[in-house]
C-alpha positions as protocol buffer text, in pm:
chain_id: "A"
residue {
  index: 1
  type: UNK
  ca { x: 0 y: 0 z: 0 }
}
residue {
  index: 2
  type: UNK
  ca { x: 154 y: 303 z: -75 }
}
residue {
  index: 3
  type: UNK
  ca { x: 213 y: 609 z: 148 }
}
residue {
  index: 4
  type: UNK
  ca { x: 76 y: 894 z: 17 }
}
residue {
  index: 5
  type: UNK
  ca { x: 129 y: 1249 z: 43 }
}
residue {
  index: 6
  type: UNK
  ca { x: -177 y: 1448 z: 245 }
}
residue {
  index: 7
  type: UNK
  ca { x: -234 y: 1640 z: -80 }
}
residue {
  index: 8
  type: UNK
  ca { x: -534 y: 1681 z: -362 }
}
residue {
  index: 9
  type: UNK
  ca { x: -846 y: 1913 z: -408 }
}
residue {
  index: 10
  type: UNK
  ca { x: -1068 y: 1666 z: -239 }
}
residue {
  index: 11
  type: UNK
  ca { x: -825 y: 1652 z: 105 }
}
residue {
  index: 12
  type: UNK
  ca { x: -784 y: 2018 z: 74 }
}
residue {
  index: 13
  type: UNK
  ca { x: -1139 y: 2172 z: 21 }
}
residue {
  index: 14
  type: UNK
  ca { x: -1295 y: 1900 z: 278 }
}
residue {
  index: 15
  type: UNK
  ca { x: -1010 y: 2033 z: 530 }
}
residue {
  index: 16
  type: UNK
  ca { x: -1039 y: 2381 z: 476 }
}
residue {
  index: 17
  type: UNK
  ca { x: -1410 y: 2398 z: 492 }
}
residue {
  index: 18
  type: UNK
  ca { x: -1401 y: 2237 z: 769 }
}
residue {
  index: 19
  type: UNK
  ca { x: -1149 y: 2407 z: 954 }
}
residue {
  index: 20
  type: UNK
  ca { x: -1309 y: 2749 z: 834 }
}
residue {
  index: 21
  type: UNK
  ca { x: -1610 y: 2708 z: 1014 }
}
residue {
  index: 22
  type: UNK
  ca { x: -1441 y: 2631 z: 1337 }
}
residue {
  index: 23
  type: UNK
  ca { x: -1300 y: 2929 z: 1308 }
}
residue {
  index: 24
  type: UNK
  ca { x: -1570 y: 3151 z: 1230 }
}
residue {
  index: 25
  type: UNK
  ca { x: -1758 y: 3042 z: 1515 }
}
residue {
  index: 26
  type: UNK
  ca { x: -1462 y: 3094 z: 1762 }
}
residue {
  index: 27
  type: UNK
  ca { x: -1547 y: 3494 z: 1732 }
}
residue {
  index: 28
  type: UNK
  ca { x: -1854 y: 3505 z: 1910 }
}
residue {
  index: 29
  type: UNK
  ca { x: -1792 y: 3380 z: 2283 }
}
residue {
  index: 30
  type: UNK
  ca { x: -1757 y: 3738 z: 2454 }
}
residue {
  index: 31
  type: UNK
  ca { x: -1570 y: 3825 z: 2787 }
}
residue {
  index: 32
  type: UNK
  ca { x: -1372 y: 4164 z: 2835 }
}
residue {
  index: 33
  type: UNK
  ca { x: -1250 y: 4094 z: 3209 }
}
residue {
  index: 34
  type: UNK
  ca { x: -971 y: 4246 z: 3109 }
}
residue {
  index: 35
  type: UNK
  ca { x: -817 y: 4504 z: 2843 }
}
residue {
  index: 36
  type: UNK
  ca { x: -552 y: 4374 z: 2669 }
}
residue {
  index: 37
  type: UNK
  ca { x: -290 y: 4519 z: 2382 }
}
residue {
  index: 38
  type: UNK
  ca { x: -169 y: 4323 z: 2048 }
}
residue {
  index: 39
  type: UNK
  ca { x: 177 y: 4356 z: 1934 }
}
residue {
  index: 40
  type: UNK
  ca { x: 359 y: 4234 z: 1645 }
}
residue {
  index: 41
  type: UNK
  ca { x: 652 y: 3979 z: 1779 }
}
residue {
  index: 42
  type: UNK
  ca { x: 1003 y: 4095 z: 1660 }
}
residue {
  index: 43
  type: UNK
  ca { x: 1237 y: 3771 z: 1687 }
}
residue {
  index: 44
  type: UNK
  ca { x: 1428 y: 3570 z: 1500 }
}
residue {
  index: 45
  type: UNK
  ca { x: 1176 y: 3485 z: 1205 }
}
residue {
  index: 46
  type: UNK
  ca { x: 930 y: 3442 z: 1433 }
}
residue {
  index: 47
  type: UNK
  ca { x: 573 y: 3515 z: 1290 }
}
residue {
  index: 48
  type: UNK
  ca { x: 347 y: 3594 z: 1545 }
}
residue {
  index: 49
  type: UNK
  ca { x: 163 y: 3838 z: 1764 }
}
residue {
  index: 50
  type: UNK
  ca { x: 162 y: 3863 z: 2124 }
}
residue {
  index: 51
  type: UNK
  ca { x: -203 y: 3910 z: 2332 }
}
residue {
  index: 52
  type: UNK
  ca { x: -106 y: 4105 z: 2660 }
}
residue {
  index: 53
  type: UNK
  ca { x: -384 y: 4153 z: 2885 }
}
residue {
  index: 54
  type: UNK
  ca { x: -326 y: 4450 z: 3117 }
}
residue {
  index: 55
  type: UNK
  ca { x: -218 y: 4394 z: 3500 }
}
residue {
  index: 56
  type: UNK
  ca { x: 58 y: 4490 z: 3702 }
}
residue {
  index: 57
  type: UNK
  ca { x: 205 y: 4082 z: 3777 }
}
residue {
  index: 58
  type: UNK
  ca { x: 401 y: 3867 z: 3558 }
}
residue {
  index: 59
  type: UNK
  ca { x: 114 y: 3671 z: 3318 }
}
residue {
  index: 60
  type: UNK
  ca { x: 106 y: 3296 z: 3234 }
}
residue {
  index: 61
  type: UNK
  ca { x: 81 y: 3244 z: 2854 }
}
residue {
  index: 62
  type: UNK
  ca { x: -26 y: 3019 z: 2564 }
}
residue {
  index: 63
  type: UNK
  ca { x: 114 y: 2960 z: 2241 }
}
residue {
  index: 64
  type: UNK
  ca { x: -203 y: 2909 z: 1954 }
}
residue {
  index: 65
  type: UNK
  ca { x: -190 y: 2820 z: 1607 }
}
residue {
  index: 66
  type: UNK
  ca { x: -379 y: 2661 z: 1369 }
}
residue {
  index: 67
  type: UNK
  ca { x: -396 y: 2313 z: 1156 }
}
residue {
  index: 68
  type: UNK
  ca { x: -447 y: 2282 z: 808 }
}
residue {
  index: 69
  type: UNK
  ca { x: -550 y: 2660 z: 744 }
}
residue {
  index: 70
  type: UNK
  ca { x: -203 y: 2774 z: 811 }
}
residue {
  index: 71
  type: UNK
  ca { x: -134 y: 3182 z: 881 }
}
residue {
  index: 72
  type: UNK
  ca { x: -210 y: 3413 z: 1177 }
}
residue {
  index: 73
  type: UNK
  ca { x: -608 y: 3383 z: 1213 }
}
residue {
  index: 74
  type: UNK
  ca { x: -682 y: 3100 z: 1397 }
}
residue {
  index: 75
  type: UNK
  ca { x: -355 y: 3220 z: 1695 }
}
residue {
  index: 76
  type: UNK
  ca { x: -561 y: 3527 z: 1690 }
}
residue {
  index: 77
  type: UNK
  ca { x: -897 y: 3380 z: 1729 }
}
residue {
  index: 78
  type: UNK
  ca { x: -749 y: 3257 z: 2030 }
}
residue {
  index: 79
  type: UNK
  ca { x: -589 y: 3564 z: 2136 }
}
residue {
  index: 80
  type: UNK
  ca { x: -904 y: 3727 z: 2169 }
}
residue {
  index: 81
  type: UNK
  ca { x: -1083 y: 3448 z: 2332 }
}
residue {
  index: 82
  type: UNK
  ca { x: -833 y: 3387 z: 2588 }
}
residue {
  index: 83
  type: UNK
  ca { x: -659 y: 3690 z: 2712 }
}
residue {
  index: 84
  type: UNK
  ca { x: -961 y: 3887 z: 2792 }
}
residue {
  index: 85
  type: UNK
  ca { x: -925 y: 3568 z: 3121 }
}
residue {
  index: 86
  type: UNK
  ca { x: -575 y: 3724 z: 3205 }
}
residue {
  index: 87
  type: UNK
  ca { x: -321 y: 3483 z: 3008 }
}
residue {
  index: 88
  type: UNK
  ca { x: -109 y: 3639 z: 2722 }
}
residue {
  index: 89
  type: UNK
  ca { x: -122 y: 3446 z: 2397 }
}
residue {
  index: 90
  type: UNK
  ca { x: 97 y: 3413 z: 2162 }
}
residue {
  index: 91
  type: UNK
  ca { x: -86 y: 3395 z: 1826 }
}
residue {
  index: 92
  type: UNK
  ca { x: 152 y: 3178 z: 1625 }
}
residue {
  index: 93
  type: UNK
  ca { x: 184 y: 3116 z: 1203 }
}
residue {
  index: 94
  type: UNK
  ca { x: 408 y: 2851 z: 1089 }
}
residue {
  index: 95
  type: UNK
  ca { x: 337 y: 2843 z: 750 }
}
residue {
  index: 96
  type: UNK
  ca { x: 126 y: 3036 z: 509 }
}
residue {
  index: 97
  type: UNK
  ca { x: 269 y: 3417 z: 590 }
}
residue {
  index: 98
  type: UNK
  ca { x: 587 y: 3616 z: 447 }
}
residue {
  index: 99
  type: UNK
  ca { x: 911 y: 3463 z: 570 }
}
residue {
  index: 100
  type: UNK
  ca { x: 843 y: 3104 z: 629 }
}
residue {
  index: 101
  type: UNK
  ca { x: 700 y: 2836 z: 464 }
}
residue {
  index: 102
  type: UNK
  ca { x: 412 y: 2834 z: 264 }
}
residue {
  index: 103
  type: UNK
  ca { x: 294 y: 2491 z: 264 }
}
residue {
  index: 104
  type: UNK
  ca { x: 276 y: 2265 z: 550 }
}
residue {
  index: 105
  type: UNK
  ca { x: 579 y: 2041 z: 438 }
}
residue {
  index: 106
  type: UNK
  ca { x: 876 y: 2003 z: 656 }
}
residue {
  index: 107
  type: UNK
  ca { x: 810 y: 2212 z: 936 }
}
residue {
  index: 108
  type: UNK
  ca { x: 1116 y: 2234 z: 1153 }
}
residue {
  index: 109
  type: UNK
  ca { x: 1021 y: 2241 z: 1541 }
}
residue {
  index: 110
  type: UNK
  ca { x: 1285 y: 2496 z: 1635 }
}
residue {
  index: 111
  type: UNK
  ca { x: 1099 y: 2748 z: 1505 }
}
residue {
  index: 112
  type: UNK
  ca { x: 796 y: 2614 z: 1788 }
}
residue {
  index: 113
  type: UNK
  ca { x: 1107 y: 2603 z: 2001 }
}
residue {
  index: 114
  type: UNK
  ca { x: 1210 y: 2949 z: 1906 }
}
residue {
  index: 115
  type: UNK
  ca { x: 849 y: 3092 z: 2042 }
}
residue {
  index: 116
  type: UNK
  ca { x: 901 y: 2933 z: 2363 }
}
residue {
  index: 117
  type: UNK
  ca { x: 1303 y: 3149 z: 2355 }
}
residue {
  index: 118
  type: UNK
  ca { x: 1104 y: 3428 z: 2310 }
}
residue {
  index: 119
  type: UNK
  ca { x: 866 y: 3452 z: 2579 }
}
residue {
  index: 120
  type: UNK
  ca { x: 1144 y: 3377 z: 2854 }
}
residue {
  index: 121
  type: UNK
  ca { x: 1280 y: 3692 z: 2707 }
}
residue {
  index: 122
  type: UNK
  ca { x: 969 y: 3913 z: 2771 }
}
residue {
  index: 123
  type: UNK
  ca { x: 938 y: 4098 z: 3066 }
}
residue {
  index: 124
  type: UNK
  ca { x: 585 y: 4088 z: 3127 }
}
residue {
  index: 125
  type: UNK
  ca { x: 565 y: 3671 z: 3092 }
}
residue {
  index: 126
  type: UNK
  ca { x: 622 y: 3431 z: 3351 }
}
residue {
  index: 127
  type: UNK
  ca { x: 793 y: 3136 z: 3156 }
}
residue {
  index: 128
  type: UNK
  ca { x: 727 y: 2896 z: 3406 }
}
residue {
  index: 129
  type: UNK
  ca { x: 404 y: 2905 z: 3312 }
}
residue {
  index: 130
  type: UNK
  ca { x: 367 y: 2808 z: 2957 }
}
residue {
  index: 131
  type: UNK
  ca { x: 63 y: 2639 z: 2818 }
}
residue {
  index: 132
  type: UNK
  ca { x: -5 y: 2523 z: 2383 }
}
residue {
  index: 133
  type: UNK
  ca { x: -346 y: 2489 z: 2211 }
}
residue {
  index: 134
  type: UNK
  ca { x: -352 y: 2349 z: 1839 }
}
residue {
  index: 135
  type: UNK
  ca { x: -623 y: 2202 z: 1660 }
}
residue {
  index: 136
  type: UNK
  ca { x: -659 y: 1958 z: 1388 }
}
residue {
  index: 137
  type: UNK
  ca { x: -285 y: 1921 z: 1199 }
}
residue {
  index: 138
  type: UNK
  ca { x: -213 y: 2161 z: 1486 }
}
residue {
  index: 139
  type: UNK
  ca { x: -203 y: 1933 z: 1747 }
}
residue {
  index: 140
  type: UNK
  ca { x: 46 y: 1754 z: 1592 }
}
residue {
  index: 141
  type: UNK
  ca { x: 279 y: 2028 z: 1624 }
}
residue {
  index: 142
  type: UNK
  ca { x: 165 y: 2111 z: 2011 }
}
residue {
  index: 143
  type: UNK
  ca { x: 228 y: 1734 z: 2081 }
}
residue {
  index: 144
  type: UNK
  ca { x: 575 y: 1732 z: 1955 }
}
residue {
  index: 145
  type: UNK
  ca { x: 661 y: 2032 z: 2118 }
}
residue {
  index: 146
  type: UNK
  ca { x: 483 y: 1957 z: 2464 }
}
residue {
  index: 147
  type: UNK
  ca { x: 692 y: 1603 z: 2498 }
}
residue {
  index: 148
  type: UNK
  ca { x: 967 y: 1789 z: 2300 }
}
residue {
  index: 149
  type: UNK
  ca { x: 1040 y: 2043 z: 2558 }
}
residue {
  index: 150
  type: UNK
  ca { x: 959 y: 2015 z: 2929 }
}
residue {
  index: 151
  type: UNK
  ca { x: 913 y: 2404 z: 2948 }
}
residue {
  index: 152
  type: UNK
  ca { x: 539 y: 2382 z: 2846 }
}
residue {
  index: 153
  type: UNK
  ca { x: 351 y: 2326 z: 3127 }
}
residue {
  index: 154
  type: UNK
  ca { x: -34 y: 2279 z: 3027 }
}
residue {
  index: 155
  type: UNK
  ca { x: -168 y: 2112 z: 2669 }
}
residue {
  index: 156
  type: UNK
  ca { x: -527 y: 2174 z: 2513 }
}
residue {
  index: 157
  type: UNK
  ca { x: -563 y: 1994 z: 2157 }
}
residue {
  index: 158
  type: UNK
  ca { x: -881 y: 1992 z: 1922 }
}
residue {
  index: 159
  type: UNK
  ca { x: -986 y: 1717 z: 1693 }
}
residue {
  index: 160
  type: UNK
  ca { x: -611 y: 1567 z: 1759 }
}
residue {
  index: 161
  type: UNK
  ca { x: -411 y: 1268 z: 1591 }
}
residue {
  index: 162
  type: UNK
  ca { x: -195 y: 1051 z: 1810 }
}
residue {
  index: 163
  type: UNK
  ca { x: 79 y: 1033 z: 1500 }
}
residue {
  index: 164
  type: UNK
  ca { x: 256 y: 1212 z: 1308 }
}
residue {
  index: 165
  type: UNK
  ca { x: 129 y: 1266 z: 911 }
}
residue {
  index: 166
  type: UNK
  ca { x: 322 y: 1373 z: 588 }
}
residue {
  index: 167
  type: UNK
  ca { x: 296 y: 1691 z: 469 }
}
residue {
  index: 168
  type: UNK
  ca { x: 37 y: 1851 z: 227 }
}
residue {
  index: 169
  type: UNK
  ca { x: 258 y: 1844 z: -118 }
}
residue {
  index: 170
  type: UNK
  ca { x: 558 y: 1620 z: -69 }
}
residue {
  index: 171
  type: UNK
  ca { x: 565 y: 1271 z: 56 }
}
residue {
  index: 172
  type: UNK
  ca { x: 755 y: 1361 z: 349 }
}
residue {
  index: 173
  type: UNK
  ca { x: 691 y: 1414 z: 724 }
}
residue {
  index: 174
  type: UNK
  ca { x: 535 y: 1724 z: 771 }
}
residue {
  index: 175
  type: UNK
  ca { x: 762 y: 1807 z: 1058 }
}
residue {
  index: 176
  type: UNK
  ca { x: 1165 y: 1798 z: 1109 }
}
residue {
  index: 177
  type: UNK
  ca { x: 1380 y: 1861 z: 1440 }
}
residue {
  index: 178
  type: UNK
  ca { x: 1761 y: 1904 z: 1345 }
}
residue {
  index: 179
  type: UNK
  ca { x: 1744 y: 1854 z: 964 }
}
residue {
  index: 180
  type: UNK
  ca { x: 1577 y: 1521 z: 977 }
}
residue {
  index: 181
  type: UNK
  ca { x: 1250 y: 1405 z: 929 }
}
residue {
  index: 182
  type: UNK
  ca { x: 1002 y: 1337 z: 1211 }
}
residue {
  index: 183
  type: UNK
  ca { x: 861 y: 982 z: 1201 }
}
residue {
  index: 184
  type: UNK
  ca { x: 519 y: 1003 z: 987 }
}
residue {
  index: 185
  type: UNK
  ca { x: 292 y: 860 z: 832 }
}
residue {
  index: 186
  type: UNK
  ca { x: 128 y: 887 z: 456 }
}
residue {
  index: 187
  type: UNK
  ca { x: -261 y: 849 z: 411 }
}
residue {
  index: 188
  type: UNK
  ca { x: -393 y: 489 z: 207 }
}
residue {
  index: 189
  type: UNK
  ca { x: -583 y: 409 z: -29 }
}
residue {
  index: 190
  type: UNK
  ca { x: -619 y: 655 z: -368 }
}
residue {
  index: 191
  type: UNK
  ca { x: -797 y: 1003 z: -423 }
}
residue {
  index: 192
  type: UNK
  ca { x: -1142 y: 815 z: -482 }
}
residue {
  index: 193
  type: UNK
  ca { x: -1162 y: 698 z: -100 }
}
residue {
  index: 194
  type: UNK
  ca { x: -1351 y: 874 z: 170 }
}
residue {
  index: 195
  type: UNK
  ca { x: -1067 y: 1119 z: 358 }
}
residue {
  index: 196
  type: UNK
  ca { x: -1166 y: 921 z: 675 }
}
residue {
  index: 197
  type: UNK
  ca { x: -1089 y: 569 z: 527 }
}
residue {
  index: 198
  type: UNK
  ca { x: -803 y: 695 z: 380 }
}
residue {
  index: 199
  type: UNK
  ca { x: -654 y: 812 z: 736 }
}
residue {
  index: 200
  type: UNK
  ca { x: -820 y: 517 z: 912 }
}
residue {
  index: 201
  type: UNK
  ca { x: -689 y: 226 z: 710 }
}
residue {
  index: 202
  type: UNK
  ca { x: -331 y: 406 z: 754 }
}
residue {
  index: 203
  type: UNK
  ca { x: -377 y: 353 z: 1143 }
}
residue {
  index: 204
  type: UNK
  ca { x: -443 y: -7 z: 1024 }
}
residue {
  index: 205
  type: UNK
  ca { x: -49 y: -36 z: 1013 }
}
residue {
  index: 206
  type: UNK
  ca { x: 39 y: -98 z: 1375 }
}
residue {
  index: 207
  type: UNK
  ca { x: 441 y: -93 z: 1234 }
}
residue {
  index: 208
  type: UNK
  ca { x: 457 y: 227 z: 1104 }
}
residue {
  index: 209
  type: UNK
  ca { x: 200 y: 378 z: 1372 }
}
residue {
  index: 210
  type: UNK
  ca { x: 433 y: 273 z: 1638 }
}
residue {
  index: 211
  type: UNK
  ca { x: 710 y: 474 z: 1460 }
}
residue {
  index: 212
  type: UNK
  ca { x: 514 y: 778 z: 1393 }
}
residue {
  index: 213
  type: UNK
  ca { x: 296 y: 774 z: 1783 }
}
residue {
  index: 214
  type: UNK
  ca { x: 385 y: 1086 z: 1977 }
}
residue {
  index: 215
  type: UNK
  ca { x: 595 y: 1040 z: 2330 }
}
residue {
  index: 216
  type: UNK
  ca { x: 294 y: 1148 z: 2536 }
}
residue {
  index: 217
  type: UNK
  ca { x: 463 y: 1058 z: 2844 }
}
residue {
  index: 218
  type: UNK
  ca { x: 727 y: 1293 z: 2818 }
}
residue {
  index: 219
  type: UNK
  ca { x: 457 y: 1591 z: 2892 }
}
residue {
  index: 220
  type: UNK
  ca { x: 503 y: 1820 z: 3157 }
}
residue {
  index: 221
  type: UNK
  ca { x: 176 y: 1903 z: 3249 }
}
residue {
  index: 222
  type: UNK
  ca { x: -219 y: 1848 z: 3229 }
}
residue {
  index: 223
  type: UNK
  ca { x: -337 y: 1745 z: 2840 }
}
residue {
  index: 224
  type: UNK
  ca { x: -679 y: 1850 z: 2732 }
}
residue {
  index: 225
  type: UNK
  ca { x: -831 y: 1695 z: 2465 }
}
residue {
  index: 226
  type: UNK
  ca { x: -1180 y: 1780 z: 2332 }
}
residue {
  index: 227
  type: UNK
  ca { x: -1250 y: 1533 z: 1987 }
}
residue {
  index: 228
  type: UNK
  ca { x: -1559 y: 1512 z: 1720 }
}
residue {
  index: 229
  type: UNK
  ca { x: -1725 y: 1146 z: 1783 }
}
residue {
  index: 230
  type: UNK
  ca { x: -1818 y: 1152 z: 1411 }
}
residue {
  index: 231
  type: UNK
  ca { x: -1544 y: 1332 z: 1278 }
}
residue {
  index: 232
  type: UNK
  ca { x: -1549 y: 1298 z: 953 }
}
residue {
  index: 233
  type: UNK
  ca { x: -1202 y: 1392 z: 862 }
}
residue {
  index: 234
  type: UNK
  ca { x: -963 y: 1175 z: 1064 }
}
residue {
  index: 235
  type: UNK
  ca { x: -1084 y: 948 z: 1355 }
}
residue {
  index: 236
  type: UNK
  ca { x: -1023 y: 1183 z: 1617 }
}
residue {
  index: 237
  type: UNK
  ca { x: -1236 y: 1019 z: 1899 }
}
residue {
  index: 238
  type: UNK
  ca { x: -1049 y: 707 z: 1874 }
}
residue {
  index: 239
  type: UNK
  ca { x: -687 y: 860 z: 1875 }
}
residue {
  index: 240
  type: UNK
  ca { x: -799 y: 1020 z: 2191 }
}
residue {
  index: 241
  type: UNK
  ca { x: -920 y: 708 z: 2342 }
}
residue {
  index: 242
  type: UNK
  ca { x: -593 y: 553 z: 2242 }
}
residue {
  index: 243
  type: UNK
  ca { x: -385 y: 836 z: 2392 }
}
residue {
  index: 244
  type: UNK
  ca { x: -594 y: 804 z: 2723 }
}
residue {
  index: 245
  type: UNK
  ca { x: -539 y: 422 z: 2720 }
}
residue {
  index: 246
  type: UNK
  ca { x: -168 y: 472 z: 2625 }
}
residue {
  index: 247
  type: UNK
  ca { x: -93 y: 751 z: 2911 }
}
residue {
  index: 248
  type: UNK
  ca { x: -309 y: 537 z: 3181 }
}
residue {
  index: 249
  type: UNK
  ca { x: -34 y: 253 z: 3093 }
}
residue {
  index: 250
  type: UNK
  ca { x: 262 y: 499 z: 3125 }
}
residue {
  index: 251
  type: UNK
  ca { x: 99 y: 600 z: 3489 }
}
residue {
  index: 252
  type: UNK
  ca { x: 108 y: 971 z: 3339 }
}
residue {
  index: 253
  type: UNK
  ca { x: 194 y: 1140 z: 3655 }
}
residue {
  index: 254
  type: UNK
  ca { x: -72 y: 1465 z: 3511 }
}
residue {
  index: 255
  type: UNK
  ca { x: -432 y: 1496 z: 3433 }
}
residue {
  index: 256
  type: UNK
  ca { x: -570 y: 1359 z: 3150 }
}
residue {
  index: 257
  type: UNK
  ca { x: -909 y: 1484 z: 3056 }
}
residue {
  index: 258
  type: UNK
  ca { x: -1154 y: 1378 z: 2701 }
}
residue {
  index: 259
  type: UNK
  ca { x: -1442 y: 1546 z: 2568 }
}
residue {
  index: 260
  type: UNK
  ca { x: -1571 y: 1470 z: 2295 }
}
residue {
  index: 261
  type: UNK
  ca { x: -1925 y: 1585 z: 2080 }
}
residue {
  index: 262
  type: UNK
  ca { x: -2153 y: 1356 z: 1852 }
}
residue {
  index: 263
  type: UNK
  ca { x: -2029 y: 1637 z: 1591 }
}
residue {
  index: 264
  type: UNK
  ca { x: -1808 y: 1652 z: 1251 }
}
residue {
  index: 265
  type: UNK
  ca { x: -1447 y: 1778 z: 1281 }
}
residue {
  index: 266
  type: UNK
  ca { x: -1502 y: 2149 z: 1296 }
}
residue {
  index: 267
  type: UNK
  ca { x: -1767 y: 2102 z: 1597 }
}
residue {
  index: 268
  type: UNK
  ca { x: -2087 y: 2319 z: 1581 }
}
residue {
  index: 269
  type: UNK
  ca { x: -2248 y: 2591 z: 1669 }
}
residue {
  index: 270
  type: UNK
  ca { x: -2430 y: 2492 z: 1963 }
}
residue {
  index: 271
  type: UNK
  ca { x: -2102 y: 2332 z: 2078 }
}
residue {
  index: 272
  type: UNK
  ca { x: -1870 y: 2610 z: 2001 }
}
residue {
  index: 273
  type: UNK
  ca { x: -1962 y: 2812 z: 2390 }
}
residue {
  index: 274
  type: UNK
  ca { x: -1935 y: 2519 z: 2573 }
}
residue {
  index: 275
  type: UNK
  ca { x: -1607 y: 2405 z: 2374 }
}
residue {
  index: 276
  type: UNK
  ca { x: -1449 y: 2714 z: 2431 }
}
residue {
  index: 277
  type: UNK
  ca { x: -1533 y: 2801 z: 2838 }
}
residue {
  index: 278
  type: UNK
  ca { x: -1382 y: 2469 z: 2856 }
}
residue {
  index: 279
  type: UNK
  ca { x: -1009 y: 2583 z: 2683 }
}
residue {
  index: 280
  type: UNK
  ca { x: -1029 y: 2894 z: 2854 }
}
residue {
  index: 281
  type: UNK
  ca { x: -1110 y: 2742 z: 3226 }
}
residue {
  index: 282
  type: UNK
  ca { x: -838 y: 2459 z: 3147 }
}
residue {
  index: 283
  type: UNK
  ca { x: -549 y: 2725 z: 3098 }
}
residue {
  index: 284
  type: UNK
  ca { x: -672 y: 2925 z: 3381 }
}
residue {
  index: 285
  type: UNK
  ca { x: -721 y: 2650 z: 3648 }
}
residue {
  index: 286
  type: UNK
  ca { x: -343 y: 2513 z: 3495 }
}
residue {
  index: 287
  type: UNK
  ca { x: -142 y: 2778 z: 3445 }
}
């Protein structure tokens, strides 16, 4: 069976539409407890900006990007959900803006590393509390860097995958740490097949899953993880039932909580409130 780049109209417009309504919807949950100012981020080739609520103590702070959609808006959507609750964010591109890539295709996870650098720099952040948020594809890359680097302290994911997958135009990892490929999987099947058969009959291949599954156990801190029960993109309820199974055999030493909806893969509108008190009150009650 051959591995196959995550690439094609079909892959892209089902993603995309998906991914755009989850945004859209993650605008209209309203709390102004506090005032907060948005700069751009100067450092390194860092895109990003930085949510700064306004208080006179050091502020805990969450790095927030996006999956499949790739640019600023979705690390924004979350700047103005969550620092109005008194935690900075720092709203976070890694591909799809001026400077860095423009496909997600061989990511390199300094450059999540590089974010973290950057807030133990700022004055106003207290780096010892450091929490992640990514959804979809993006919780691949808040995975890798949560068990990557002990410095993040608290994990929310959306919709997640417990691997690894190839990029979006090249049959290669999407994601590299010191030049070399992250261990990743390919979707099955051809172009014709559902997206979700294509991803599930991947996960078929205990081998290669077992190269490409995440170190979960290496996290420093509480995971969140809030997946679609009929997700029609990737099997996201499952991979979180198989994380939760994993980390309950690795006697994770943190909290592991799963919610999950009886909706599609960009959630709903009637979920979208609930979803979202839920991130917010995570990061506040961990960070």
């Amino acid at each position: 069976m051959a591995a196959l780049a995550l690439q094609g109209d079909s892959v892209h417009k089902s993603i995309s539409f998906l991914l755009l309504v989850a945004l859209l919807v993650s605008f209209s949950l309203k709390a102004e407890n506090h005032q907060y100012e948005v700069n751009k981020v100067e450092y390194k080739n860092l895109v990003a900006n930085l949510y700064l609520p306004q208080t006179d103590r050091k502020l805990p702070v969450v790095i927030a990007f996006g999956g499949f959609e790739g640019g600023l808006g979705t690390g924004d959507a979350n700047g103005e959900m969550i620092a109005p609750h008194g935690i900075a964010v720092l709203g976070l591109a890694y591909f799809k803006e001026k400077g860095i890539s423009q496909t997600l295709d061989q990511i390199p996870m300094e450059y999540f590393i590089e974010a973290i650098d950057y807030l133990e720099t700022h004055p106003l952040i207290d780096s010892s509390r450091i929490g992640v948020v990514g959804g979809s594809r993006g919780s691949e890359a808040a995975f890798l860097l949560a068990s990557m680097d002990a410095r993040i302290k608290s994990v929310v994911v959306t919709t997640p995958s417990k691997v690894a997958w190839y990029g979006l135009t090249v049959p290669k990892s999407a994601w590299t740490y010191e030049g070399q490929d992250i261990p990743a999987l390919g979707l099955a099947l051809d172009s014709s097949a559902k997206l979700i058969d294509r991803f599930t009959v991947a996960l078929d291949n205990k081998t290669n899953v077992n190269k490409s599954l995440f170190k979960f156990e290496n996290i420093n801190g509480p995971i969140f993880m809030i997946s679609a029960e009929n997700d029609q993109v990737w099997p996201s309820y499952k991979m979180s039932k198989d994380i939760e199974l994993y980390l309950k055999n690795k006697q994770f030493k943190h909290k592991v909580i799963h919610n999950s909806y009886k909706t599609g893969h960009g959630f709903s509108k009637e979920t979208a409130p609930e979803i979202k008190k839920s991130i917010i009150n995570h990061f506040v009650s961990t960070l």
